[in-house]
């Protein structure tokens, strides 16, 4: 067995890092060609700002993984730290300057718990942190009920996450660089770092060599905990809110960055430099794809493919001996796979060539589409059109409207999108449709930020997170972009108009009134919600409770259960509710997949005395409405909502519509009224047995 | 004997404790309807967790099973809607799963890449591709023989539970008494020694991933037949659930140690927590914390007793 590898010197690049550098260069070249405003200093800083939180986690995870461990709990610990930070500041009345270090101490303590279980009880890190992954997030949800949201932090603190230092440098960047430098010294320039490599390479060997293995391993988990808390504090400043869902899913992104950077998942090899490059490769990819108006899913697919490619290229036989290694690296009949530099060069060249081909076909496609005339260019599928700023059209300039749903992959928003696309086609508007693909509440901000860089005429957002997104929408308005909100509103000064299909109050009252009617004014009901932390669900639950308390005191909310937006889980939860509490006579399902899920559970249980009142799509629920299981489904015409949002955005950009106008001519919807700065689609509609067949969406 | 199955016993004790609490405070949990619900709900989880146990025994991990299950669920729905008879739909779903498993297996066993990274990449690739193609839309308009395999709820429920138990029993027996099963243990314990004993560790690893994929297909199938429309998010996040069930049940991530009986107990324990909280009238907000606490306690108690020896 070879000697412990020397800490990687900063001057000589490892193959993994060379691959990444080439890859980064290819990305930059590609996106400069097909993205709008990609190669600008401002965009460079924006990319860095958006990668700080995940970057901190990745940097802290590098020594963990180098030492042969893993920490899956970092994202959950961010949620817990955010909530604790908020509690210290708001409930205990501590100053920020005091609350932040105390939060870091709590994070270090939580990391210490991981370290203790791993070193003292000899439980594998994967299992320990899998448990604390649930535990930390669960504690955060438990402390706040998932609902409590700490906001209105002082401006000086928000500056840390949103402000700029002289030279347009994002204010959190120096902190990140300092932490990265600190970890670089720790890992590559200190005896502690050397011992971590030794431990990752061979823990037994390190022990026999007299290294304090347990203390060193414990240290990296304590550090990873403390840095997770630091990431949480910056995240809170960035978003302006502290909630239990902070950092959801960040652990996988951070691990991806570390592994992409050439750190061996089995330990013994890795570098901070590589992690930073891996982080940049992912961040640039995401940002570039958005600026090229390509869908967010592609970023995920390409990140996964990059990961496979990088690890495949980097794979060398015999580099990962040790205790708990995957069979394959020690599989004896493995042929020795040494990737030679020449092979690396060939593969990198082919990536580059592929990139150029994609870029080239895009340019070609744009040209051919433009030849076909305006009608061919309307569909959002042809996302490769040049932006108006690059290609000013001699005749009327084509407007670019960027539109964002709360999340992608939700049937409700597919229907909205259809209406939006109709409007775009009708009015010759270039429509960009993109949104978050995961439940990370910070994602909407990232996307709006990128759209500001890209340059669009108007942004139309279905707001997931009012406190979080308003700051970035104000920034968009300051740059002259018109902002319209739809589906759910932001702060009034953060947008020009709100396309109001129904207020949380309107929805809640319709749901509660129908529930009360079914119950005959007396009895118990249960709510199936999407998740305990989703902002819109919380708003509805609050209004439902207000309505219930004021108008229906004889009705009792027996249970509130989350279903993770899954039909099957809603089905299972309803089954449990029906069996555990026979007094429940109405299941109120307030997320789209839960309505048919709950109805199916009632149908299968044979209980004819329980009904569903829900918020969902008519097509999902027709059979249950006809069978009399689902009494009422509340919704509005979602296609009309998308249509109206686009037309409103267009009218605002063209100066034909402003807050205070009495009415507005909205294409095939006819005349739509305004109330102050709200464009009203109409009241929520109750689909029942009598009318549901007239609708198809 | 007791020393050998210490983890299984400590988890079984925890399970009995939860059952005892339920018996004291919420005896209605033991009614016929809740028990049937419980069995049907956890049947598919048992299938996937058994597959995961195989993977872990072979010293690997597969965190892409949740995304695989979503793909398989949509495949099942689309096949059924295209008018294929139900047995063909089932076979197609399992094949789709086995195909996805074979990709993982090829990358891990064929190219020698670390499974945690390979399956992390696959998790993202499959999930995002599926979302791009389906945009979260349910597969509706399924033929009448889709739900409960066209047998009606009563028979269908027992069929779902029966298939799961049958697969589980066959696997548990095979792992103990068939050479193929012993080969998995051998590969996970020491690949070099396994090779010298005439076992081909790479082939075994590949086959384990294919089996995991097929079982994930079965997981998806057993889930979607319970409902008349297919949710394209079926199985999202279930990787954590089944990995937790396997490791709580005593499967060692260092490979070669663990039993399917332990996994069964792990599935029972983790599957009981959620309904138990509802029946005991506890709020949903503490559920994750309790789940995490129980996982940590179960593994810590094992570590403590081992440490004291």
Coordinates of C-alpha atoms in Angstrom, one line a residue, chain B residues 10-265:
Chain B
X10 CA -33.4 -4.4 20.4
X11 CA -35.4 -3.1 17.5
X12 CA -38.1 -5.8 18.1
X13 CA -38.2 -4.6 21.7
X14 CA -38.7 -1.0 20.6
X15 CA -41.5 -2.2 18.3
X16 CA -43.2 -4.0 21.1
X17 CA -42.9 -0.9 23.3
X18 CA -44.7 1.2 20.6
X19 CA -47.3 -1.5 20.3
X20 CA -47.7 -1.6 24.1
X21 CA -48.2 2.2 24.2
X22 CA -50.8 1.9 21.4
X23 CA -52.6 -0.9 23.2
X24 CA -52.8 1.2 26.4
X25 CA -53.8 4.5 24.9
X26 CA -55.3 3.8 21.5
X27 CA -56.6 0.2 21.4
X28 CA -58.6 1.1 18.3
X29 CA -55.4 0.8 16.4
X30 CA -55.8 -2.9 16.6
X31 CA -59.1 -2.9 14.9
X32 CA -59.4 -4.9 11.7
X33 CA -59.6 -1.9 9.3
X34 CA -56.5 -0.1 10.7
X35 CA -54.5 -3.4 10.6
X36 CA -55.5 -4.1 7.0
X37 CA -54.6 -0.5 6.1
X38 CA -51.3 -0.9 7.8
X39 CA -50.5 -4.1 6.0
X40 CA -51.4 -2.7 2.6
X41 CA -49.5 0.5 3.2
X42 CA -46.3 -1.2 4.3
X43 CA -46.4 -4.1 1.8
X44 CA -44.6 -2.2 -0.9
X45 CA -42.2 -0.6 1.5
X46 CA -41.2 -4.1 2.7
X47 CA -40.5 -5.1 -0.9
X48 CA -38.2 -2.1 -1.6
X49 CA -36.5 -2.4 1.8
X50 CA -35.7 -6.0 1.1
X51 CA -34.1 -5.0 -2.1
X52 CA -32.2 -2.3 -0.2
X53 CA -31.0 -4.8 2.3
X54 CA -29.5 -6.9 -0.5
X55 CA -27.7 -3.8 -1.8
X56 CA -26.4 -2.9 1.6
X57 CA -25.3 -6.5 2.3
X58 CA -23.3 -6.3 -0.9
X59 CA -21.5 -3.2 0.5
X60 CA -23.3 -0.8 -1.8
X61 CA -26.0 1.8 -1.5
X62 CA -28.8 2.9 -3.9
X63 CA -30.3 6.3 -3.2
X64 CA -31.9 6.5 -6.6
X65 CA -34.8 4.2 -5.8
X66 CA -37.3 7.0 -5.1
X67 CA -36.7 8.4 -8.6
X68 CA -36.7 4.9 -10.1
X69 CA -40.1 4.2 -8.4
X70 CA -41.6 7.4 -9.9
X71 CA -40.4 6.4 -13.4
X72 CA -41.8 2.9 -12.9
X73 CA -45.1 4.2 -11.7
X74 CA -45.5 6.4 -14.8
X75 CA -44.5 3.5 -17.0
X76 CA -47.1 1.3 -15.4
X77 CA -49.8 3.9 -15.9
X78 CA -48.8 4.6 -19.5
X79 CA -48.7 0.9 -20.3
X80 CA -52.1 0.3 -18.8
X81 CA -53.6 3.2 -20.6
X82 CA -52.2 1.9 -23.9
X83 CA -54.5 -1.1 -23.4
X84 CA -52.1 -3.8 -22.5
X85 CA -53.5 -6.5 -20.3
X86 CA -52.6 -6.2 -16.6
X87 CA -50.0 -9.1 -16.4
X88 CA -48.1 -7.4 -19.3
X89 CA -48.3 -4.1 -17.5
X90 CA -46.8 -5.7 -14.4
X91 CA -44.1 -7.4 -16.4
X92 CA -43.3 -4.2 -18.2
X93 CA -43.0 -2.2 -15.0
X94 CA -40.7 -4.7 -13.4
X95 CA -38.6 -4.8 -16.6
X96 CA -38.4 -1.0 -16.6
X97 CA -37.2 -1.1 -13.0
X98 CA -34.7 -3.9 -13.8
X99 CA -33.4 -1.8 -16.7
X100 CA -32.8 1.2 -14.5
X101 CA -31.1 -1.1 -12.0
X102 CA -29.0 -2.5 -14.7
X103 CA -27.7 1.0 -15.6
X104 CA -26.7 1.5 -11.9
X105 CA -25.2 -1.9 -11.8
X106 CA -23.2 -1.4 -15.0
X107 CA -21.8 1.9 -13.7
X108 CA -21.0 0.5 -10.3
X109 CA -19.9 -3.1 -11.1
X110 CA -18.8 -2.6 -14.7
X111 CA -17.0 0.7 -14.5
X112 CA -16.1 0.4 -10.8
X113 CA -17.6 3.8 -9.8
X114 CA -18.7 4.4 -6.2
X115 CA -22.4 3.5 -5.8
X116 CA -23.3 6.5 -3.6
X117 CA -22.1 8.9 -6.3
X118 CA -23.6 6.9 -9.2
X119 CA -27.0 6.7 -7.5
X120 CA -26.9 10.3 -6.4
X121 CA -26.5 11.3 -10.0
X122 CA -29.2 8.9 -11.1
X123 CA -31.6 10.2 -8.4
X124 CA -31.3 13.7 -9.9
X125 CA -31.2 12.7 -13.6
X126 CA -34.3 10.5 -13.4
X127 CA -36.3 12.9 -11.3
X128 CA -35.6 15.9 -13.4
X129 CA -36.2 14.1 -16.7
X130 CA -39.5 12.7 -15.5
X131 CA -40.6 16.1 -14.4
X132 CA -39.6 17.6 -17.7
X133 CA -41.6 15.0 -19.6
X134 CA -44.7 14.8 -17.4
X135 CA -44.8 18.2 -15.6
X136 CA -46.3 16.4 -12.6
X137 CA -49.5 15.5 -14.5
X138 CA -51.4 12.5 -13.2
X139 CA -51.8 9.5 -15.6
X140 CA -55.6 9.3 -15.8
X141 CA -58.1 7.4 -17.8
X142 CA -56.8 4.0 -16.8
X143 CA -58.8 0.9 -17.7
X144 CA -61.0 -0.7 -15.1
X145 CA -58.7 -3.7 -14.6
X146 CA -55.9 -1.5 -13.4
X147 CA -57.0 -0.8 -9.9
X148 CA -56.5 -3.8 -7.6
X149 CA -55.5 -5.7 -10.7
X150 CA -59.1 -5.7 -11.7
X151 CA -60.0 -7.9 -8.8
X152 CA -61.9 -5.5 -6.5
X153 CA -60.7 -4.0 -3.3
X154 CA -61.0 -7.0 -1.0
X155 CA -59.1 -9.5 -3.1
X156 CA -56.8 -6.8 -4.4
X157 CA -55.6 -5.8 -1.0
X158 CA -54.8 -9.3 0.0
X159 CA -53.1 -9.8 -3.4
X160 CA -50.8 -6.8 -2.7
X161 CA -50.0 -8.0 0.8
X162 CA -49.6 -11.6 -0.5
X163 CA -47.2 -10.7 -3.3
X164 CA -45.1 -8.6 -0.9
X165 CA -44.9 -11.3 1.7
X166 CA -44.3 -14.0 -0.9
X167 CA -41.4 -12.0 -2.4
X168 CA -40.1 -11.3 1.1
X169 CA -40.3 -14.9 2.2
X170 CA -38.6 -16.2 -1.0
X171 CA -35.8 -13.6 -0.6
X172 CA -35.3 -14.4 3.1
X173 CA -35.2 -18.1 2.4
X174 CA -32.9 -17.6 -0.6
X175 CA -30.5 -15.4 1.3
X176 CA -30.1 -18.1 3.9
X177 CA -30.2 -21.3 1.9
X178 CA -29.3 -20.5 -1.7
X179 CA -25.8 -20.2 -3.0
X180 CA -26.8 -16.9 -4.7
X181 CA -27.8 -15.5 -1.3
X182 CA -24.6 -16.6 0.3
X183 CA -22.7 -15.1 -2.6
X184 CA -24.2 -11.7 -1.7
X185 CA -23.0 -12.0 1.9
X186 CA -19.6 -13.2 0.7
X187 CA -19.2 -10.3 -1.7
X188 CA -20.2 -7.8 0.9
X189 CA -17.9 -9.3 3.6
X190 CA -14.7 -9.6 1.6
X191 CA -14.8 -9.4 -2.2
X192 CA -11.2 -10.8 -2.5
X193 CA -12.0 -13.8 -0.4
X194 CA -15.3 -14.3 -2.3
X195 CA -13.3 -14.3 -5.6
X196 CA -10.9 -16.9 -4.3
X197 CA -13.9 -19.0 -3.2
X198 CA -15.1 -19.0 -6.8
X199 CA -17.7 -16.2 -6.6
X200 CA -17.6 -13.4 -9.2
X201 CA -18.1 -10.3 -7.0
X202 CA -18.7 -7.9 -9.9
X203 CA -21.4 -10.1 -11.4
X204 CA -23.0 -10.4 -8.0
X205 CA -22.9 -6.7 -7.5
X206 CA -24.5 -6.1 -10.9
X207 CA -27.2 -8.6 -10.2
X208 CA -28.0 -7.1 -6.9
X209 CA -28.6 -3.7 -8.5
X210 CA -30.8 -5.3 -11.2
X211 CA -32.8 -7.0 -8.4
X212 CA -33.1 -3.7 -6.6
X213 CA -34.4 -2.1 -9.8
X214 CA -37.0 -4.9 -10.4
X215 CA -38.1 -4.7 -6.7
X216 CA -38.4 -1.0 -7.1
X217 CA -40.6 -1.6 -10.1
X218 CA -42.7 -4.0 -7.9
X219 CA -42.9 -1.3 -5.2
X220 CA -44.2 1.2 -7.8
X221 CA -46.7 -1.4 -9.1
X222 CA -48.0 -2.3 -5.7
X223 CA -48.5 1.4 -4.9
X224 CA -50.2 2.5 -8.0
X225 CA -52.7 -0.3 -8.2
X226 CA -54.2 1.0 -5.0
X227 CA -55.4 4.2 -6.7
X228 CA -57.3 4.8 -9.9
X229 CA -54.8 7.5 -11.2
X230 CA -51.0 7.5 -11.2
X231 CA -49.2 10.2 -9.4
X232 CA -45.9 10.9 -11.1
X233 CA -44.3 11.6 -7.8
X234 CA -45.0 8.1 -6.5
X235 CA -42.1 7.0 -4.3
X236 CA -40.5 10.5 -3.9
X237 CA -38.3 10.5 -0.9
X238 CA -38.8 6.8 -0.1
X239 CA -35.1 6.1 -0.4
X240 CA -34.6 7.5 3.1
X241 CA -37.5 5.4 4.4
X242 CA -36.2 2.1 3.1
X243 CA -32.5 2.7 3.9
X244 CA -33.6 3.7 7.4
X245 CA -35.7 0.5 7.7
X246 CA -32.8 -1.6 6.6
X247 CA -30.2 -0.1 8.8
X248 CA -32.5 0.1 11.8
X249 CA -33.1 -3.5 11.2
X250 CA -29.4 -4.2 11.6
X251 CA -28.0 -4.2 8.1
X252 CA -24.4 -2.9 8.4
X253 CA -23.4 -0.3 5.8
X254 CA -19.9 -1.9 5.8
X255 CA -21.5 -4.9 4.1
X256 CA -21.9 -8.5 4.8
X257 CA -23.9 -8.2 8.0
X258 CA -27.7 -8.1 8.4
X259 CA -30.8 -10.2 7.8
X260 CA -34.1 -9.7 6.0
X261 CA -36.0 -10.5 9.2
X262 CA -34.3 -7.5 10.8
X263 CA -35.4 -5.4 7.8
X264 CA -39.0 -6.7 8.3
X265 CA -38.9 -5.5 12.0

